[in-house]
PDB file of C-alpha atoms in Angstrom:
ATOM      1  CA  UNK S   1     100.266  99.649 132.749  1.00 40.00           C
ATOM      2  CA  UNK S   2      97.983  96.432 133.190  1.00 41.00           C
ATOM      3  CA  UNK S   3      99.023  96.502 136.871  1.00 44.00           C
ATOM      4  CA  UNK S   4      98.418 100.110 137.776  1.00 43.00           C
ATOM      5  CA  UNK S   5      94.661  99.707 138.610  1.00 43.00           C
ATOM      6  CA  UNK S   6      95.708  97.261 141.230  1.00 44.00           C
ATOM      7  CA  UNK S   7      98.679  99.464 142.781  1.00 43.00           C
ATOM      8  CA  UNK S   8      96.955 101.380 146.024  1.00 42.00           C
ATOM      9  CA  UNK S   9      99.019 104.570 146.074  1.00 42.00           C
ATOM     10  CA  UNK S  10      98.184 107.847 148.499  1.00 43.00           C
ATOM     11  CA  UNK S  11      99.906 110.073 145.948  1.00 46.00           C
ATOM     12  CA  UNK S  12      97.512 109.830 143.155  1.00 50.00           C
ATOM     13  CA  UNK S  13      95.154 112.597 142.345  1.00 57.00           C
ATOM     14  CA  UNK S  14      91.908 110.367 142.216  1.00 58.00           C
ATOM     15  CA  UNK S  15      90.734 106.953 143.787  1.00 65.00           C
ATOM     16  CA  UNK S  16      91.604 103.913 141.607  1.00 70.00           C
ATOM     17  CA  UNK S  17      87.799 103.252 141.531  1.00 72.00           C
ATOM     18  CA  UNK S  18      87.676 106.371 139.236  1.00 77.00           C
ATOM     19  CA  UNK S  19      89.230 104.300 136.283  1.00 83.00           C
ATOM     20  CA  UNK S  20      88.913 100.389 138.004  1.00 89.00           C
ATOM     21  CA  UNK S  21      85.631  99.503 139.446  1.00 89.00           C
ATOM     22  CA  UNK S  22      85.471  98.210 142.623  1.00 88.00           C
ATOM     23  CA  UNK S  23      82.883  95.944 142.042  1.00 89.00           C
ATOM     24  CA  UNK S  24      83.946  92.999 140.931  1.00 91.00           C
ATOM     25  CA  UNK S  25      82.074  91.922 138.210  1.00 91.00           C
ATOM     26  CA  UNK S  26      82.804  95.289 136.568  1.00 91.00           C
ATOM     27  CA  UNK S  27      86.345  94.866 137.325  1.00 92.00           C
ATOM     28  CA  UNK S  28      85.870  91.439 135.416  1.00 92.00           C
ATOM     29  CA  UNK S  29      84.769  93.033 132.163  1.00 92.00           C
ATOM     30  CA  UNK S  30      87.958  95.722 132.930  1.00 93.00           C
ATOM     31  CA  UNK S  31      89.640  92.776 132.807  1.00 93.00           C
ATOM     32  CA  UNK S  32      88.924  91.228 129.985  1.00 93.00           C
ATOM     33  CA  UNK S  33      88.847  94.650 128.024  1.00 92.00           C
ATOM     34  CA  UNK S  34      92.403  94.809 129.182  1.00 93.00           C
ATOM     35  CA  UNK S  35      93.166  91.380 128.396  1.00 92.00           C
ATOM     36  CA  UNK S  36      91.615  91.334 124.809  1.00 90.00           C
ATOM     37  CA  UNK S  37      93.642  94.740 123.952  1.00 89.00           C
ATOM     38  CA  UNK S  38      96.614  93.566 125.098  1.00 87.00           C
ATOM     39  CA  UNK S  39      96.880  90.113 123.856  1.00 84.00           C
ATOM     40  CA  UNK S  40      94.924  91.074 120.557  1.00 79.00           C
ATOM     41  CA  UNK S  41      93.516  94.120 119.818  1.00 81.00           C
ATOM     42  CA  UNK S  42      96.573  96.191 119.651  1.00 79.00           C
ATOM     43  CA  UNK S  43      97.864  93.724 116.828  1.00 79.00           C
ATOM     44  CA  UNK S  44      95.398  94.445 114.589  1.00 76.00           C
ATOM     45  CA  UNK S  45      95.190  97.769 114.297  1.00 75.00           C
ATOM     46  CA  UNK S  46      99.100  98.694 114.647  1.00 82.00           C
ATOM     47  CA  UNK S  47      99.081  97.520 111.899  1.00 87.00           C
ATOM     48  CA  UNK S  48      97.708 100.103 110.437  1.00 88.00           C
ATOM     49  CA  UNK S  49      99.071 102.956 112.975  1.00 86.00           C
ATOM     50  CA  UNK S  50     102.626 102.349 113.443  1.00 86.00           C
ATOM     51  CA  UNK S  51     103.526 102.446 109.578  1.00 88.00           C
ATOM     52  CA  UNK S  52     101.722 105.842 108.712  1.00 82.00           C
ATOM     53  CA  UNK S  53     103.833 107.124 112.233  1.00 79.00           C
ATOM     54  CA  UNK S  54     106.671 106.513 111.029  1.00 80.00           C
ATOM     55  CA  UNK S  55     107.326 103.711 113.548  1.00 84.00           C
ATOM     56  CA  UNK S  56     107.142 100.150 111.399  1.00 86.00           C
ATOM     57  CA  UNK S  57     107.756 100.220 107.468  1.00 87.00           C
ATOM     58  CA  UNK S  58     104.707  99.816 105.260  1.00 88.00           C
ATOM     59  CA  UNK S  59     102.958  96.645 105.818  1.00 89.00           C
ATOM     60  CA  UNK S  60     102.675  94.488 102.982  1.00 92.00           C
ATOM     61  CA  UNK S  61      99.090  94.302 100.707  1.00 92.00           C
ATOM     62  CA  UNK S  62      98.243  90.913 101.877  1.00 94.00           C
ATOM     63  CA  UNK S  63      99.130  91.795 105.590  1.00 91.00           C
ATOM     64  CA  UNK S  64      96.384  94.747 105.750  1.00 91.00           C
ATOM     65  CA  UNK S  65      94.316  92.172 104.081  1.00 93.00           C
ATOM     66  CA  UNK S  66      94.395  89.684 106.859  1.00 92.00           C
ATOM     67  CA  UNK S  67      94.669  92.353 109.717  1.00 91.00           C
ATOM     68  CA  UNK S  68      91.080  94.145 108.305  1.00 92.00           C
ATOM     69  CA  UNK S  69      89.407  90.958 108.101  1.00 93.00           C
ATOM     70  CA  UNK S  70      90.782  89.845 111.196  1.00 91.00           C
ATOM     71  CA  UNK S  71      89.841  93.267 112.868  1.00 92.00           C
ATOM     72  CA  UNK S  72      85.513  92.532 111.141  1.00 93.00           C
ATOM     73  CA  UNK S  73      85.420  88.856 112.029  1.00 94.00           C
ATOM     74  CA  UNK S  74      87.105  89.415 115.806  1.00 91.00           C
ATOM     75  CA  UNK S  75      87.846  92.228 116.946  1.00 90.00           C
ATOM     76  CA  UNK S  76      84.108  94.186 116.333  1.00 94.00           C
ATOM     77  CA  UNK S  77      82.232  91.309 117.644  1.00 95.00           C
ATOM     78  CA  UNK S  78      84.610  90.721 120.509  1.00 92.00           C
ATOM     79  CA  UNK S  79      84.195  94.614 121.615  1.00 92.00           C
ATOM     80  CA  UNK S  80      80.733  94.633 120.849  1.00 95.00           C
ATOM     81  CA  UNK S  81      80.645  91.739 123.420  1.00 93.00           C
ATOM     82  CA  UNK S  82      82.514  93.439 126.380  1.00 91.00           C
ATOM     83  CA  UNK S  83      80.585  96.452 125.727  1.00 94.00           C
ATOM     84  CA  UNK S  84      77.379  93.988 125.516  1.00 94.00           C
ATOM     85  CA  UNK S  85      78.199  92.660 129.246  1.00 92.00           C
ATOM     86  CA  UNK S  86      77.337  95.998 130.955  1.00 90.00           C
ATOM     87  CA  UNK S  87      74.598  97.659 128.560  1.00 90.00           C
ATOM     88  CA  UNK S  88      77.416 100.032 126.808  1.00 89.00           C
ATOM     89  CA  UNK S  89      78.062 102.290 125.285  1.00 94.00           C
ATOM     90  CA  UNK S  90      81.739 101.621 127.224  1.00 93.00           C
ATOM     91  CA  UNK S  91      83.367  98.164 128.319  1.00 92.00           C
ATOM     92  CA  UNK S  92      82.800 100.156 131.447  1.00 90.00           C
ATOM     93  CA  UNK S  93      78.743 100.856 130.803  1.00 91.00           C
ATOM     94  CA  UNK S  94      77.881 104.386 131.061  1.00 91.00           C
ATOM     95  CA  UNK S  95      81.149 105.063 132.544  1.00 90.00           C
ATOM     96  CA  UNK S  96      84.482 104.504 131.417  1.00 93.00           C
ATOM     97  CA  UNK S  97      86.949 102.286 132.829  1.00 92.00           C
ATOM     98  CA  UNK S  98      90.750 102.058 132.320  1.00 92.00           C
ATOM     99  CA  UNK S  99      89.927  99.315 129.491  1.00 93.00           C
ATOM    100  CA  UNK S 100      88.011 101.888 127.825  1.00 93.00           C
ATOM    101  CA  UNK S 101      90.923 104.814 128.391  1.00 90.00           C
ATOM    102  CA  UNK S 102      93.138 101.780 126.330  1.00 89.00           C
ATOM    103  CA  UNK S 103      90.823 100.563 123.716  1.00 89.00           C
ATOM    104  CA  UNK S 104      89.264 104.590 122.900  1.00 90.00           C
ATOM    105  CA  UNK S 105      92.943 106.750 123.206  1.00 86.00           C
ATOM    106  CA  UNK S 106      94.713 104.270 120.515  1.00 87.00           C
ATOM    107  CA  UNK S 107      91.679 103.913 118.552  1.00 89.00           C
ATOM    108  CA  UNK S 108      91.169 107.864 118.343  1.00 89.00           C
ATOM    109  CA  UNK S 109      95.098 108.271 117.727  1.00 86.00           C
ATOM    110  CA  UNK S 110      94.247 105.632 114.977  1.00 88.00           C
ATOM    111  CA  UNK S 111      91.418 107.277 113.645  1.00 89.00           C
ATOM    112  CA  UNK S 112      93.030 110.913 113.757  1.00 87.00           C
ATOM    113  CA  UNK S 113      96.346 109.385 111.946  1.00 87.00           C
ATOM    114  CA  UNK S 114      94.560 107.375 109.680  1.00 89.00           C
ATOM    115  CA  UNK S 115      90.944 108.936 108.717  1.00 91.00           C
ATOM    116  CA  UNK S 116      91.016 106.242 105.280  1.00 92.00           C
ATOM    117  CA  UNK S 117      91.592 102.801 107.283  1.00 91.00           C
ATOM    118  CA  UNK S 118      89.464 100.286 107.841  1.00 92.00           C
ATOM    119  CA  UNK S 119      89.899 101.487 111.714  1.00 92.00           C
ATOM    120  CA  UNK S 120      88.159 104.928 111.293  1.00 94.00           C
ATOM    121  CA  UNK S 121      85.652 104.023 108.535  1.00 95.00           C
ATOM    122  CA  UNK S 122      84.233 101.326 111.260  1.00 95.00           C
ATOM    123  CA  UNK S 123      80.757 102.459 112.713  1.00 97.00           C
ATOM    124  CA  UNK S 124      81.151 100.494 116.148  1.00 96.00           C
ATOM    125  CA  UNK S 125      84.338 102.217 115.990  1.00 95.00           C
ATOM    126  CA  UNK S 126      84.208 105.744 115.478  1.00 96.00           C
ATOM    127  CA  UNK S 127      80.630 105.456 117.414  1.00 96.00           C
ATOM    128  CA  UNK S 128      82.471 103.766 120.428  1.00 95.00           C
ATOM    129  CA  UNK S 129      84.799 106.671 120.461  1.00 94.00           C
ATOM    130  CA  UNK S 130      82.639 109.531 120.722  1.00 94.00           C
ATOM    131  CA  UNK S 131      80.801 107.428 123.128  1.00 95.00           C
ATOM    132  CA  UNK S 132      84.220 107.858 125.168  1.00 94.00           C
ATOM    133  CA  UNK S 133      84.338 111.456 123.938  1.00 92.00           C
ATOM    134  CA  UNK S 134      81.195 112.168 125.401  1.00 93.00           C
ATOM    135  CA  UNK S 135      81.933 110.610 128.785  1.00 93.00           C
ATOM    136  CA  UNK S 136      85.177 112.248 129.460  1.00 89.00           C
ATOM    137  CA  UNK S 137      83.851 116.177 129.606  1.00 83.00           C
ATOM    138  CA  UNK S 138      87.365 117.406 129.942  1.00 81.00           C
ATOM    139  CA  UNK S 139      88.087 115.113 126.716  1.00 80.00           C
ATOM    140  CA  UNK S 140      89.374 118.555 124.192  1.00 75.00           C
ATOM    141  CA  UNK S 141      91.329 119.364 127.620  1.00 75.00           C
ATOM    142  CA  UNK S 142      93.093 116.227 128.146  1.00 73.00           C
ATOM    143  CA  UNK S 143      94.401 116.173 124.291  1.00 69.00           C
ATOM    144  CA  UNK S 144      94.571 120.114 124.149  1.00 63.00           C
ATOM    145  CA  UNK S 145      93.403 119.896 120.681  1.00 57.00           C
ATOM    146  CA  UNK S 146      96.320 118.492 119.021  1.00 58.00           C
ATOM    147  CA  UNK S 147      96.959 114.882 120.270  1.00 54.00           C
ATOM    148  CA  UNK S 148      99.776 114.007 117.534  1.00 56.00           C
ATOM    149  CA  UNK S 149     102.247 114.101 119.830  1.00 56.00           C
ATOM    150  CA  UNK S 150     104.959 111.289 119.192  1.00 50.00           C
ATOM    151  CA  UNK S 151     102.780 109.809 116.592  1.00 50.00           C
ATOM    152  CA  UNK S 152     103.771 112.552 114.507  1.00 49.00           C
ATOM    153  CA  UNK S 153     106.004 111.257 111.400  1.00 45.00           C
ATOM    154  CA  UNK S 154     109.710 113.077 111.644  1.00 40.00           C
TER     155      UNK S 154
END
């Protein structure tokens, strides 16, 4: 997925700008937002989404324990910084970027799947999502109200 925004394709629907800037310091903060999810982010709060999918068994008390702290001390200040570098309320600024599509769609899976974690009772979190809500008009299209899907226990 990381190397889709770079892949120059005459069959897709939209330019590649749409979801990668072309300038380049906003490509740099895309980026990072895509490094920092991929090499970090995602860690964290799996742990809290894959178990209550049905996808990993339950993690262990003192597992959650580090993950939440890990997920105050780093992860909010380290998406409050990409979102810092181009005036927010995105990584992308006022409009998203495929970091953003990452970071907000697992969050807001996370959040829907798991309304008591330490994921959805974040403020920068749940106000970073409906700051992605709000960009993405066609938002309550794209999920078609019911955006379980897979991550739907059997």
């Amino acid at each position: 997925l990381h190397s889709f925004p770079t892949r120059r394709s005459s069959d897709l629907k939209h330019s590649l700008e749409q979801w990668y800037p072309a300038d380049y310091k906003k490509r740099g903060v895309c980026d990072l937002g895509l490094d920092f999810y991929f090499t970090w982010a995602t860690d964290v709060f799996y742990k809290v989404l894959y178990p209550a999918a049905g996808f990993a068994g339950p993690v262990e008390p003192s597992v959650l324990e580090a993950a939440e702290k890990k997920f105050n001390e780093d992860l909010i200040p380290g998406l409050q910084n990409l979102i810092a570098r181009e005036a927010g309320p995105l990584i992308g600024g006022a409009k998203p970027n495929i970091a953003d599509l990452m970071f907000a769609s697992n969050l807001y899976i996370t959040i829907l799947k798991c309304p008591d974690s330490y994921v959805a009772k974040s403020a920068v979190i749940t106000s970073y999502v409906d700051a992605f809500k709000a960009a993405c008009p066609k938002f309550a299209e794209w999920t078609g109200g019911d955006v379980s899907g897979f991550w739907t226990k059997a």
